[in-house]
Coordinates of N, CA, C and O and ligand atoms in Angstrom, one line a residue:
X1 N 0.5 -1.6 0.3 CA 0.2 0.3 0.0 C 0.9 1.2 -0.2 O 1.8 1.5 0.5
X2 N 0.3 2.3 -0.4 CA 1.2 3.2 -1.1 C 0.1 5.0 0.0 O -0.6 4.7 -0.1
X3 N 1.3 5.1 0.5 CA 0.4 6.1 1.7 C 0.3 7.6 0.8 O 1.8 7.7 0.6
X4 N -0.5 8.3 0.6 CA -0.5 9.5 0.4 C 0.0 10.1 1.2 O -0.5 10.4 2.6
X5 N 0.8 10.9 0.4 CA 1.8 12.1 1.2 C 1.2 14.0 1.1 O 0.2 14.3 0.1
X6 N 0.3 14.3 2.7 CA -0.5 15.8 2.5 C 0.4 16.5 3.3 O 0.8 16.0 4.0
X7 N -0.2 17.8 2.9 CA 0.9 18.8 3.2 C 0.1 19.0 4.3 O 0.2 19.6 5.1
X8 N -1.4 18.7 4.1 CA -2.2 19.2 5.4 C -2.3 18.2 6.1 O -2.6 17.1 5.9
X9 N -2.5 18.7 7.8 CA -2.6 17.6 8.8 C -4.2 17.3 8.7 O -5.1 17.6 7.7
X10 N -4.4 15.9 8.6 CA -5.6 15.5 8.5 C -6.6 15.6 9.1 O -6.7 16.3 9.9
X11 N -7.9 15.9 8.2 CA -8.9 16.7 9.0 C -10.3 15.9 9.1 O -10.7 15.2 8.2
X12 N -9.9 15.5 10.6 CA -11.1 14.7 11.1 C -12.2 14.7 11.7 O -11.8 16.1 12.6
X13 N -13.1 13.9 11.4 CA -14.5 14.6 12.2 C -14.3 14.1 13.7 O -13.6 13.0 14.1
X14 N -15.3 15.1 14.6 CA -14.9 14.9 15.9 C -16.4 14.3 15.9 O -16.7 13.3 15.2
X15 N -17.3 14.8 16.9 CA -18.6 14.1 17.6 C -19.5 14.6 16.5 O -19.4 16.0 16.4
X16 N -20.2 13.6 16.5 CA -21.7 14.0 16.0 C -22.7 14.7 16.7 O -22.7 14.3 17.9
X17 N -23.1 15.9 16.6 CA -23.8 16.6 17.8 C -25.3 16.0 18.2 O -25.8 15.2 17.1
X18 N -25.7 15.9 18.7 CA -27.6 15.3 19.2 C -27.9 15.9 18.4 O -28.2 17.3 18.0
X19 N -29.0 15.7 17.9 CA -30.2 16.1 17.0 C -31.0 17.3 17.6 O -31.3 17.2 18.8
X20 N -30.5 18.0 17.0 CA -31.4 19.0 17.3 C -30.4 20.2 17.7 O -30.2 21.8 17.9
X21 N -29.0 20.0 18.3 CA -27.9 20.2 18.6 C -27.0 20.8 17.0 O -27.8 20.9 16.1
X22 N -26.2 21.8 17.4 CA -25.2 22.2 16.4 C -23.9 22.2 16.5 O -22.8 21.5 17.4
X23 N -23.6 22.2 15.3 CA -22.0 21.5 14.9 C -21.2 22.9 15.2 O -21.1 24.0 15.0
X24 N -20.1 22.1 15.2 CA -19.2 23.1 15.5 C -18.1 23.1 14.2 O -16.8 22.2 14.1
X25 N -18.3 23.8 13.5 CA -17.6 23.7 12.2 C -16.4 25.1 11.9 O -16.6 25.9 11.6
X26 N -15.6 25.3 13.7 CA -14.8 26.7 13.0 C -13.7 26.5 12.8 O -13.2 28.0 12.1
X27 N -13.3 25.0 12.0 CA -11.7 24.6 11.6 C -12.0 25.8 10.3 O -13.4 25.8 9.5
X28 N -11.0 26.6 9.4 CA -11.2 26.9 8.4 C -11.5 26.7 6.6 O -11.8 26.3 5.9
X29 N -10.9 25.0 7.6 CA -10.7 24.2 6.3 C -12.1 23.2 6.0 O -12.6 23.1 4.8
X30 N -13.0 24.3 6.6 CA -14.6 24.0 6.4 C -15.2 25.3 5.2 O -16.5 25.2 4.6
X31 N -14.3 26.2 5.0 CA -14.8 27.1 4.4 C -13.7 27.2 2.5 O -12.6 26.8 2.8
X32 N -14.6 26.6 1.8 CA -13.9 26.9 0.8 C -13.9 28.5 0.0 O -14.3 29.1 -0.2
X33 N -12.6 29.3 0.1 CA -13.0 30.4 -0.2 C -12.7 30.3 -1.6 O -12.4 32.0 -2.4
X34 N -12.6 29.5 -2.8 CA -12.3 29.9 -4.0 C -14.1 29.8 -4.8 O -14.4 30.1 -5.9
X35 N -14.4 28.1 -4.3 CA -15.8 28.0 -4.9 C -16.6 27.8 -4.1 O -16.5 27.3 -3.5
X36 N -18.0 28.2 -4.7 CA -19.2 27.7 -4.4 C -19.6 26.6 -5.2 O -19.5 26.6 -6.4
X37 N -20.4 25.5 -4.4 CA -20.8 24.6 -4.7 C -22.1 24.4 -4.3 O -22.5 24.4 -2.8
X38 N -23.1 23.2 -5.0 CA -24.2 23.6 -4.6 C -24.3 22.3 -3.4 O -23.8 21.2 -3.6
X39 N -25.4 22.6 -2.3 CA -25.2 22.3 -1.0 C -25.7 21.1 -1.6 O -26.7 20.9 -2.1
X40 N -25.3 20.1 -0.8 CA -25.6 18.6 -0.6 C -26.9 18.4 -0.4 O -27.9 17.2 -0.3
X41 N -27.5 19.2 0.6 CA -29.2 19.0 0.7 C -30.4 20.2 0.9 O -31.0 19.3 0.4
X42 N -29.6 21.2 0.1 CA -30.9 22.0 -0.5 C -30.2 22.7 -1.5 O -31.1 23.7 -2.5
X43 N -29.6 22.7 -1.9 CA -29.2 22.5 -3.3 C -28.9 24.2 -4.1 O -28.5 24.5 -4.8
X44 N -28.3 24.8 -2.8 CA -28.1 26.3 -2.9 C -26.8 26.6 -2.9 O -26.2 25.8 -2.1
X45 N -26.0 27.8 -3.5 CA -24.6 27.4 -3.7 C -24.0 27.7 -2.4 O -24.3 28.4 -1.3
X46 N -23.0 27.0 -2.0 CA -23.0 27.2 -0.1 C -21.1 27.6 -0.4 O -20.2 26.5 -1.3
X47 N -20.2 28.4 0.3 CA -18.6 27.7 0.1 C -18.4 26.5 1.5 O -16.9 26.5 1.7
X48 N -19.4 26.3 1.9 CA -19.0 25.6 3.3 C -19.0 24.3 2.9 O -19.5 23.6 2.0
X49 N -18.2 23.1 3.4 CA -17.7 21.9 3.5 C -18.3 21.1 4.6 O -17.7 21.3 5.4
X50 N -18.2 19.8 4.0 CA -18.4 18.8 5.4 C -16.9 18.5 5.2 O -15.8 18.2 4.9
X51 N -16.6 17.7 6.4 CA -15.0 16.8 7.1 C -15.1 16.7 5.4 O -13.7 16.2 5.4
X52 N -15.8 15.3 4.8 CA -15.3 14.8 4.0 C -15.6 15.3 2.7 O -15.2 15.2 2.0
X53 N -15.2 16.9 2.5 CA -15.5 17.4 1.6 C -17.0 18.0 0.7 O -16.6 18.6 0.1
X54 N -17.8 17.6 1.2 CA -18.8 17.8 0.4 C -19.6 18.9 0.9 O -19.7 19.3 2.0
X55 N -19.8 19.5 -0.6 CA -20.5 20.8 0.1 C -21.9 20.7 0.8 O -23.2 19.8 0.7
X56 N -21.8 21.4 2.1 CA -23.3 21.9 2.6 C -23.3 22.7 4.0 O -22.1 23.4 4.2
X57 N -24.5 23.6 3.6 CA -24.6 24.6 4.9 C -24.6 23.5 6.3 O -25.2 22.7 6.4
X58 N -23.8 24.9 6.6 CA -24.0 24.0 8.1 C -25.7 23.6 9.1 O -26.2 23.1 9.5
X59 N -26.1 24.8 8.5 CA -27.8 24.7 9.4 C -28.1 24.0 8.4 O -28.9 22.8 9.1
X60 N -28.4 23.1 6.9 CA -28.5 22.3 6.4 C -28.5 21.1 7.1 O -29.4 20.4 7.1
X61 N -26.8 21.0 7.5 CA -26.4 19.8 7.9 C -26.9 19.5 9.2 O -27.1 18.2 9.8
X62 N -27.3 20.2 9.8 CA -27.8 20.3 11.5 C -29.2 20.2 10.9 O -29.6 19.0 12.3
X63 N -30.0 20.3 10.2 CA -31.9 20.1 10.1 C -31.7 18.7 10.0 O -32.0 17.5 9.9
X64 N -30.3 18.4 9.2 CA -30.7 17.0 8.5 C -30.1 16.2 9.8 O -30.9 14.6 9.9
X65 N -29.6 16.2 10.4 CA -28.9 15.6 11.6 C -30.1 15.1 12.6 O -31.0 14.2 13.2
X66 N -31.2 16.3 12.3 CA -32.5 16.1 13.8 C -33.2 15.4 13.0 O -34.0 14.7 13.1
X67 N -33.1 15.9 11.3 CA -34.3 15.0 10.6 C -33.7 13.0 10.7 O -34.7 12.8 10.3
X68 N -32.5 12.6 10.6 CA -31.6 12.0 10.0 C -31.3 11.0 11.5 O -29.6 10.8 11.1
X69 N -31.5 10.9 12.6 CA -31.0 10.8 13.9 C -29.8 9.4 13.7 O -29.0 9.4 14.1
X70 N -30.2 8.3 13.1 CA -30.0 7.3 13.4 C -28.5 7.5 11.7 O -27.4 6.8 12.7
X71 N -29.3 8.1 10.8 CA -28.0 7.8 10.0 C -26.9 8.7 9.9 O -25.7 8.6 10.1
X72 N -27.4 9.9 11.4 CA -26.5 10.9 11.8 C -25.0 10.6 12.5 O -24.2 10.6 12.5
X73 N -25.8 8.9 12.9 CA -24.9 8.7 13.8 C -23.3 7.9 13.1 O -22.6 7.8 13.7
X74 N -23.8 8.0 12.0 CA -22.1 7.4 10.7 C -21.7 8.5 10.8 O -20.8 8.2 9.9
X75 N -21.6 9.8 10.8 CA -20.8 10.4 10.7 C -20.7 11.1 9.5 O -19.7 12.2 9.1
X76 N -21.9 11.6 8.9 CA -21.9 11.8 7.6 C -21.4 13.5 7.6 O -20.7 14.0 7.5
X77 N -21.8 13.9 8.9 CA -21.6 15.5 9.4 C -21.1 15.3 11.0 O -22.2 15.0 11.2
X78 N -20.2 16.0 11.0 CA -19.7 15.9 12.6 C -19.1 17.0 13.3 O -18.5 17.9 12.0
X79 N -18.9 17.4 13.8 CA -18.1 18.7 14.6 C -16.5 18.9 14.6 O -16.5 17.4 14.3
X80 N -16.0 19.7 14.5 CA -14.2 19.7 14.8 C -13.8 18.6 15.8 O -15.2 19.1 17.1
X81 N -13.3 18.1 16.1 CA -12.4 17.4 16.9 C -12.0 18.4 17.7 O -12.0 20.2 17.4
X82 N -12.1 18.9 19.5 CA -12.2 19.9 20.1 C -10.3 19.6 20.7 O -9.6 18.6 20.7
X83 N -10.1 20.5 20.2 CA -8.3 20.6 20.6 C -8.2 20.0 22.2 O -8.8 20.6 23.4
X84 N -6.8 19.5 21.8 CA -6.7 19.1 23.5 C -6.7 20.1 24.4 O -5.4 20.9 24.3
X85 N -6.9 20.3 25.6 CA -6.2 21.2 26.8 C -5.6 20.0 27.6 O -6.0 19.7 28.4
X86 N -4.9 21.4 28.8 CA -4.5 20.6 29.5 C -5.5 20.8 30.9 O -6.0 21.6 30.9
X87 N -4.9 19.8 31.7 CA -6.7 19.5 32.3 C -5.7 20.4 33.7 O -6.6 20.6 34.8
X88 N -4.7 20.4 33.9 CA -3.7 20.6 35.1 C -3.7 22.6 35.0 O -2.8 22.5 35.6
X89 N -4.4 23.2 34.1 CA -4.1 24.6 33.6 C -3.7 25.4 34.8 O -3.2 26.4 34.9
X90 N -5.4 25.3 36.1 CA -5.0 26.1 37.1 C -4.5 25.8 38.4 O -4.6 25.4 39.2
X91 N -3.5 24.9 37.7 CA -3.1 23.6 38.8 C -1.5 24.9 39.7 O -1.4 25.7 39.3
X92 N -1.6 24.9 40.5 CA -1.5 26.1 42.0 C 0.0 25.8 42.0 O 0.7 24.8 42.3
Ligands
ZN101 ZN1 -28.0 23.9 2.2

């Protein structure tokens, strides 16, 4: 097997929000500065991308999760991974 070398660090999805919850798409990799593509859900142009790179509005993805809670758990749309924080930040 050959491993493709990517200059970008891998863009891994984190948790899938609960139905009705909000996605955390703060990472700039969710935003395509160059092209609008039709959203996979509402077909209106969007610069937003899911972790898999598919165009989708964040709000559309959130409603899709609410409407398809079972399928949503497969991870089609997920929040960003939370950066690991030091647990002993306020260690005296
Ligand atoms: Zn949409």
